[in-house]
Amino acid sequence: MPLADRTVLPSCLGRRAIAEEDQTEENALVAVSHNAVLGSIIQLASLVRHADDIFCDLAEECQVVFEKTESIHLKVHALSKKIEQLDSTEVNIHCLIPPTWKCASLDPCCLRAFGVFEVKPTVFICHG
């Protein structure tokens, strides 16, 4: 059974003792209805307090999400500025060839089709 985080009180609206002077039948009915109305007002006040707590927690979570989103936006903006400054004609592409290949018979610029390999012994510089 889950634990209750927030409990709206009173749970039973009409469970209050009637005063001694309200023991007559007519006064007892009025006293019971007044107790029920009073209990419902107290219940609504408790519900409002819990709703306020929930919305305050939600506002804090939204603030955290906004701050993280703003941070990511600034990082993406900085990266886009760096990308705009890059020039593909000036950047050298290093192609690393596995040792099983015949390095002398391969054109280094053709190696771009095979991607970049981690295995060395020979490094070619392919100008794009």
Short mmCIF file of N, CA and C in Angstrom, two decimals:
data_model
loop_
_atom_site.label_atom_id
_atom_site.label_comp_id
_atom_site.label_asym_id
_atom_site.label_seq_id
_atom_site.Cartn_x
_atom_site.Cartn_y
_atom_site.Cartn_z
N MET A 1 0.85 -1.17 0.00
CA MET A 1 0.00 0.00 0.00
C MET A 1 0.89 1.24 0.00
N PRO A 2 0.66 2.16 -0.94
CA PRO A 2 1.53 3.34 -1.01
C PRO A 2 1.32 4.28 0.18
N LEU A 3 2.37 4.98 0.50
CA LEU A 3 2.29 5.97 1.57
C LEU A 3 1.67 7.25 1.03
N ALA A 4 0.83 7.88 1.82
CA ALA A 4 0.17 9.11 1.40
C ALA A 4 1.11 10.29 1.64
N ASP A 5 1.39 11.05 0.58
CA ASP A 5 2.22 12.25 0.73
C ASP A 5 1.40 13.40 1.32
N ARG A 6 0.20 13.54 0.83
CA ARG A 6 -0.67 14.63 1.27
C ARG A 6 -2.04 14.05 1.62
N THR A 7 -2.52 14.38 2.78
CA THR A 7 -3.82 13.89 3.22
C THR A 7 -4.74 15.07 3.47
N VAL A 8 -5.92 15.03 2.86
CA VAL A 8 -6.91 16.09 3.05
C VAL A 8 -7.71 15.77 4.31
N LEU A 9 -7.69 16.69 5.24
CA LEU A 9 -8.38 16.50 6.52
C LEU A 9 -9.47 17.54 6.68
N PRO A 10 -10.52 17.30 7.36
CA PRO A 10 -10.96 16.06 8.00
C PRO A 10 -11.51 15.09 6.96
N SER A 11 -11.32 13.81 7.21
CA SER A 11 -11.78 12.81 6.25
C SER A 11 -13.27 12.53 6.43
N CYS A 12 -13.78 12.68 7.62
CA CYS A 12 -15.22 12.49 7.88
C CYS A 12 -15.82 13.84 8.27
N LEU A 13 -16.77 14.31 7.47
CA LEU A 13 -17.27 15.67 7.65
C LEU A 13 -18.23 15.82 8.83
N GLY A 14 -19.07 14.85 9.08
CA GLY A 14 -20.12 15.03 10.08
C GLY A 14 -19.85 14.38 11.42
N ARG A 15 -18.65 14.00 11.71
CA ARG A 15 -18.36 13.29 12.97
C ARG A 15 -17.90 14.25 14.06
N ARG A 16 -18.77 15.10 14.48
CA ARG A 16 -18.48 15.99 15.60
C ARG A 16 -19.60 15.86 16.62
N ALA A 17 -19.24 16.03 17.83
CA ALA A 17 -20.26 15.95 18.89
C ALA A 17 -21.14 17.19 18.86
N ILE A 18 -22.40 16.98 19.15
CA ILE A 18 -23.35 18.10 19.19
C ILE A 18 -23.36 18.65 20.61
N ALA A 19 -23.40 19.97 20.71
CA ALA A 19 -23.40 20.62 22.02
C ALA A 19 -24.67 20.26 22.80
N GLU A 20 -24.61 20.41 24.11
CA GLU A 20 -25.73 20.05 25.00
C GLU A 20 -26.98 20.86 24.68
N GLU A 21 -26.81 22.13 24.34
CA GLU A 21 -27.98 22.97 24.09
C GLU A 21 -28.65 22.66 22.75
N ASP A 22 -27.95 21.92 21.87
CA ASP A 22 -28.51 21.57 20.56
C ASP A 22 -29.08 20.16 20.53
N GLN A 23 -29.47 19.62 21.67
CA GLN A 23 -29.95 18.24 21.74
C GLN A 23 -31.40 18.10 21.26
N THR A 24 -32.12 19.18 21.12
CA THR A 24 -33.48 19.05 20.59
C THR A 24 -33.41 18.65 19.12
N GLU A 25 -34.49 18.06 18.62
CA GLU A 25 -34.46 17.51 17.26
C GLU A 25 -34.22 18.59 16.21
N GLU A 26 -34.89 19.71 16.33
CA GLU A 26 -34.72 20.78 15.34
C GLU A 26 -33.32 21.37 15.40
N ASN A 27 -32.83 21.63 16.58
CA ASN A 27 -31.48 22.18 16.73
C ASN A 27 -30.41 21.16 16.35
N ALA A 28 -30.69 19.89 16.57
CA ALA A 28 -29.71 18.84 16.23
C ALA A 28 -29.51 18.78 14.72
N LEU A 29 -30.60 18.88 13.95
CA LEU A 29 -30.48 18.86 12.48
C LEU A 29 -29.69 20.06 11.97
N VAL A 30 -29.94 21.22 12.54
CA VAL A 30 -29.20 22.43 12.15
C VAL A 30 -27.74 22.30 12.55
N ALA A 31 -27.47 21.76 13.73
CA ALA A 31 -26.09 21.60 14.19
C ALA A 31 -25.33 20.61 13.32
N VAL A 32 -25.98 19.52 12.92
CA VAL A 32 -25.32 18.53 12.04
C VAL A 32 -25.02 19.15 10.68
N SER A 33 -25.96 19.91 10.13
CA SER A 33 -25.70 20.55 8.83
C SER A 33 -24.59 21.59 8.94
N HIS A 34 -24.57 22.34 10.04
CA HIS A 34 -23.49 23.33 10.25
C HIS A 34 -22.14 22.63 10.39
N ASN A 35 -22.12 21.51 11.12
CA ASN A 35 -20.87 20.75 11.26
C ASN A 35 -20.39 20.21 9.91
N ALA A 36 -21.33 19.76 9.07
CA ALA A 36 -20.95 19.25 7.75
C ALA A 36 -20.38 20.36 6.87
N VAL A 37 -21.03 21.53 6.91
CA VAL A 37 -20.53 22.67 6.12
C VAL A 37 -19.17 23.11 6.64
N LEU A 38 -19.01 23.18 7.95
CA LEU A 38 -17.73 23.56 8.54
C LEU A 38 -16.64 22.56 8.16
N GLY A 39 -16.96 21.27 8.22
CA GLY A 39 -15.98 20.25 7.84
C GLY A 39 -15.59 20.35 6.38
N SER A 40 -16.57 20.64 5.50
CA SER A 40 -16.25 20.78 4.07
C SER A 40 -15.39 22.01 3.82
N ILE A 41 -15.61 23.10 4.56
CA ILE A 41 -14.77 24.30 4.41
C ILE A 41 -13.35 24.00 4.87
N ILE A 42 -13.21 23.30 5.99
CA ILE A 42 -11.88 22.93 6.47
C ILE A 42 -11.19 22.00 5.47
N GLN A 43 -11.97 21.07 4.88
CA GLN A 43 -11.41 20.16 3.88
C GLN A 43 -10.94 20.94 2.65
N LEU A 44 -11.71 21.91 2.21
CA LEU A 44 -11.30 22.73 1.06
C LEU A 44 -10.04 23.53 1.37
N ALA A 45 -9.93 24.04 2.59
CA ALA A 45 -8.73 24.78 2.97
C ALA A 45 -7.51 23.86 2.95
N SER A 46 -7.68 22.64 3.42
CA SER A 46 -6.58 21.67 3.39
C SER A 46 -6.21 21.34 1.95
N LEU A 47 -7.22 21.20 1.09
CA LEU A 47 -6.97 20.92 -0.32
C LEU A 47 -6.23 22.07 -0.99
N VAL A 48 -6.58 23.30 -0.65
CA VAL A 48 -5.90 24.47 -1.22
C VAL A 48 -4.43 24.50 -0.80
N ARG A 49 -4.15 24.17 0.46
CA ARG A 49 -2.75 24.12 0.92
C ARG A 49 -1.96 23.09 0.13
N HIS A 50 -2.55 21.91 -0.08
CA HIS A 50 -1.85 20.86 -0.83
C HIS A 50 -1.67 21.26 -2.30
N ALA A 51 -2.68 21.90 -2.88
CA ALA A 51 -2.56 22.36 -4.27
C ALA A 51 -1.46 23.40 -4.39
N ASP A 52 -1.37 24.30 -3.42
CA ASP A 52 -0.30 25.30 -3.42
C ASP A 52 1.07 24.64 -3.35
N ASP A 53 1.22 23.64 -2.49
CA ASP A 53 2.49 22.90 -2.40
C ASP A 53 2.83 22.23 -3.72
N ILE A 54 1.83 21.61 -4.35
CA ILE A 54 2.07 20.91 -5.62
C ILE A 54 2.51 21.90 -6.69
N PHE A 55 1.83 23.04 -6.79
CA PHE A 55 2.18 24.01 -7.82
C PHE A 55 3.52 24.69 -7.54
N CYS A 56 3.88 24.85 -6.27
CA CYS A 56 5.22 25.38 -5.95
C CYS A 56 6.30 24.39 -6.37
N ASP A 57 6.08 23.10 -6.10
CA ASP A 57 7.03 22.08 -6.53
C ASP A 57 7.13 22.04 -8.05
N LEU A 58 5.99 22.16 -8.72
CA LEU A 58 5.98 22.16 -10.18
C LEU A 58 6.72 23.37 -10.74
N ALA A 59 6.56 24.53 -10.12
CA ALA A 59 7.26 25.74 -10.56
C ALA A 59 8.77 25.58 -10.40
N GLU A 60 9.20 24.95 -9.30
CA GLU A 60 10.64 24.71 -9.11
C GLU A 60 11.18 23.77 -10.17
N GLU A 61 10.45 22.70 -10.49
CA GLU A 61 10.88 21.76 -11.52
C GLU A 61 10.94 22.45 -12.89
N CYS A 62 9.96 23.29 -13.18
CA CYS A 62 9.97 24.03 -14.45
C CYS A 62 11.17 24.97 -14.53
N GLN A 63 11.53 25.58 -13.43
CA GLN A 63 12.69 26.47 -13.40
C GLN A 63 13.97 25.69 -13.68
N VAL A 64 14.09 24.49 -13.09
CA VAL A 64 15.27 23.66 -13.33
C VAL A 64 15.34 23.25 -14.80
N VAL A 65 14.20 22.85 -15.37
CA VAL A 65 14.17 22.46 -16.79
C VAL A 65 14.53 23.65 -17.67
N PHE A 66 14.03 24.83 -17.33
CA PHE A 66 14.34 26.03 -18.11
C PHE A 66 15.83 26.34 -18.07
N GLU A 67 16.44 26.24 -16.88
CA GLU A 67 17.87 26.52 -16.75
C GLU A 67 18.70 25.52 -17.55
N LYS A 68 18.34 24.25 -17.51
CA LYS A 68 19.06 23.24 -18.29
C LYS A 68 18.89 23.48 -19.79
N THR A 69 17.68 23.84 -20.20
CA THR A 69 17.42 24.13 -21.61
C THR A 69 18.22 25.34 -22.07
N GLU A 70 18.28 26.35 -21.25
CA GLU A 70 19.05 27.55 -21.59
C GLU A 70 20.53 27.22 -21.71
N SER A 71 21.04 26.39 -20.82
CA SER A 71 22.45 25.98 -20.87
C SER A 71 22.74 25.21 -22.16
N ILE A 72 21.84 24.29 -22.51
CA ILE A 72 22.02 23.52 -23.75
C ILE A 72 21.95 24.45 -24.96
N HIS A 73 21.04 25.41 -24.93
CA HIS A 73 20.91 26.36 -26.04
C HIS A 73 22.20 27.16 -26.22
N LEU A 74 22.80 27.60 -25.12
CA LEU A 74 24.05 28.36 -25.22
C LEU A 74 25.18 27.49 -25.76
N LYS A 75 25.24 26.23 -25.35
CA LYS A 75 26.27 25.32 -25.86
C LYS A 75 26.09 25.08 -27.36
N VAL A 76 24.85 24.86 -27.80
CA VAL A 76 24.59 24.64 -29.22
C VAL A 76 24.93 25.89 -30.02
N HIS A 77 24.61 27.06 -29.49
CA HIS A 77 24.92 28.31 -30.18
C HIS A 77 26.44 28.50 -30.31
N ALA A 78 27.18 28.18 -29.25
CA ALA A 78 28.65 28.29 -29.31
C ALA A 78 29.22 27.30 -30.32
N LEU A 79 28.68 26.09 -30.36
CA LEU A 79 29.15 25.11 -31.34
C LEU A 79 28.82 25.53 -32.76
N SER A 80 27.66 26.12 -32.97
CA SER A 80 27.30 26.55 -34.32
C SER A 80 28.22 27.68 -34.79
N LYS A 81 28.65 28.55 -33.87
CA LYS A 81 29.62 29.59 -34.24
C LYS A 81 30.95 28.97 -34.64
N LYS A 82 31.39 27.95 -33.88
CA LYS A 82 32.65 27.29 -34.22
C LYS A 82 32.55 26.57 -35.56
N ILE A 83 31.41 25.95 -35.83
CA ILE A 83 31.23 25.23 -37.09
C ILE A 83 31.23 26.20 -38.26
N GLU A 84 30.64 27.36 -38.09
CA GLU A 84 30.64 28.36 -39.17
C GLU A 84 32.04 28.85 -39.48
N GLN A 85 32.94 28.83 -38.50
CA GLN A 85 34.30 29.30 -38.71
C GLN A 85 35.18 28.25 -39.38
N LEU A 86 34.75 26.99 -39.39
CA LEU A 86 35.56 25.94 -40.00
C LEU A 86 35.52 26.05 -41.51
N ASP A 87 36.65 25.74 -42.15
CA ASP A 87 36.74 25.73 -43.60
C ASP A 87 37.24 24.36 -44.03
N SER A 88 36.43 23.64 -44.80
CA SER A 88 36.79 22.27 -45.16
C SER A 88 37.98 22.21 -46.12
N THR A 89 38.31 23.30 -46.80
CA THR A 89 39.45 23.26 -47.72
C THR A 89 40.77 23.39 -46.98
N GLU A 90 40.75 23.89 -45.76
CA GLU A 90 41.99 24.08 -45.01
C GLU A 90 42.26 22.97 -43.99
N VAL A 91 41.29 22.13 -43.71
CA VAL A 91 41.45 21.09 -42.69
C VAL A 91 42.01 19.84 -43.33
N ASN A 92 43.08 19.30 -42.75
CA ASN A 92 43.65 18.05 -43.24
C ASN A 92 42.90 16.86 -42.66
N ILE A 93 42.65 15.86 -43.50
CA ILE A 93 41.99 14.65 -43.06
C ILE A 93 43.03 13.55 -43.01
N HIS A 94 43.22 12.96 -41.83
CA HIS A 94 44.21 11.90 -41.66
C HIS A 94 43.56 10.56 -41.91
N CYS A 95 44.11 9.80 -42.85
CA CYS A 95 43.60 8.47 -43.16
C CYS A 95 44.62 7.46 -42.65
N LEU A 96 44.21 6.63 -41.73
CA LEU A 96 45.09 5.61 -41.16
C LEU A 96 44.79 4.28 -41.83
N ILE A 97 45.83 3.60 -42.31
CA ILE A 97 45.66 2.37 -43.08
C ILE A 97 46.02 1.17 -42.22
N PRO A 98 45.23 0.07 -42.29
CA PRO A 98 45.60 -1.14 -41.57
C PRO A 98 46.88 -1.75 -42.15
N PRO A 99 47.65 -2.50 -41.36
CA PRO A 99 48.93 -3.02 -41.83
C PRO A 99 48.80 -4.08 -42.90
N THR A 100 47.64 -4.66 -43.12
CA THR A 100 47.51 -5.71 -44.13
C THR A 100 47.38 -5.16 -45.53
N TRP A 101 47.15 -3.87 -45.67
CA TRP A 101 47.00 -3.29 -47.00
C TRP A 101 48.37 -2.97 -47.58
N LYS A 102 48.41 -2.94 -48.90
CA LYS A 102 49.63 -2.52 -49.60
C LYS A 102 49.60 -1.00 -49.71
N CYS A 103 50.38 -0.36 -48.89
CA CYS A 103 50.34 1.10 -48.80
C CYS A 103 50.84 1.78 -50.06
N ALA A 104 51.77 1.19 -50.73
CA ALA A 104 52.36 1.85 -51.89
C ALA A 104 51.40 1.87 -53.06
N SER A 105 50.49 0.90 -53.15
CA SER A 105 49.62 0.81 -54.32
C SER A 105 48.31 1.58 -54.16
N LEU A 106 48.03 2.12 -52.97
CA LEU A 106 46.77 2.82 -52.75
C LEU A 106 46.95 4.33 -52.83
N ASP A 107 46.04 4.96 -53.49
CA ASP A 107 46.03 6.42 -53.55
C ASP A 107 45.43 6.93 -52.24
N PRO A 108 46.12 7.81 -51.52
CA PRO A 108 45.62 8.27 -50.21
C PRO A 108 44.24 8.93 -50.29
N CYS A 109 43.95 9.62 -51.36
CA CYS A 109 42.66 10.30 -51.46
C CYS A 109 41.51 9.30 -51.65
N CYS A 110 41.80 8.13 -52.16
CA CYS A 110 40.76 7.11 -52.33
C CYS A 110 40.39 6.46 -51.00
N LEU A 111 41.22 6.64 -49.99
CA LEU A 111 40.96 6.01 -48.69
C LEU A 111 39.79 6.66 -47.96
N ARG A 112 39.38 7.85 -48.38
CA ARG A 112 38.25 8.51 -47.72
C ARG A 112 36.98 7.67 -47.82
N ALA A 113 36.87 6.87 -48.85
CA ALA A 113 35.69 6.02 -49.00
C ALA A 113 35.63 4.95 -47.92
N PHE A 114 36.78 4.58 -47.34
CA PHE A 114 36.82 3.53 -46.32
C PHE A 114 36.70 4.09 -44.91
N GLY A 115 36.74 5.38 -44.72
CA GLY A 115 36.63 5.98 -43.39
C GLY A 115 37.97 6.05 -42.69
N VAL A 116 37.95 6.43 -41.44
CA VAL A 116 39.17 6.57 -40.64
C VAL A 116 39.35 5.30 -39.83
N PHE A 117 40.54 4.73 -39.89
CA PHE A 117 40.83 3.49 -39.18
C PHE A 117 41.75 3.78 -38.01
N GLU A 118 41.60 3.02 -36.97
CA GLU A 118 42.41 3.18 -35.77
C GLU A 118 43.79 2.55 -35.90
N VAL A 119 43.92 1.59 -36.77
CA VAL A 119 45.17 0.83 -36.88
C VAL A 119 46.18 1.63 -37.68
N LYS A 120 47.43 1.67 -37.22
CA LYS A 120 48.48 2.37 -37.93
C LYS A 120 49.39 1.33 -38.58
N PRO A 121 50.20 1.48 -39.46
CA PRO A 121 51.50 2.06 -39.37
C PRO A 121 51.72 3.28 -40.23
N THR A 122 50.88 3.53 -41.24
CA THR A 122 51.15 4.59 -42.18
C THR A 122 50.04 5.63 -42.08
N VAL A 123 50.41 6.88 -42.13
CA VAL A 123 49.43 7.96 -42.09
C VAL A 123 49.54 8.74 -43.38
N PHE A 124 48.43 8.84 -44.12
CA PHE A 124 48.37 9.66 -45.31
C PHE A 124 47.57 10.91 -44.98
N ILE A 125 47.90 12.01 -45.60
CA ILE A 125 47.13 13.23 -45.45
C ILE A 125 46.38 13.45 -46.75
N CYS A 126 45.06 13.40 -46.67
CA CYS A 126 44.22 13.57 -47.85
C CYS A 126 43.68 14.99 -47.85
N HIS A 127 43.91 15.73 -48.89
CA HIS A 127 43.41 17.10 -49.00
C HIS A 127 42.08 17.06 -49.72
N GLY A 128 41.04 17.60 -49.07
CA GLY A 128 39.69 17.51 -49.62
C GLY A 128 39.39 18.63 -50.48
#
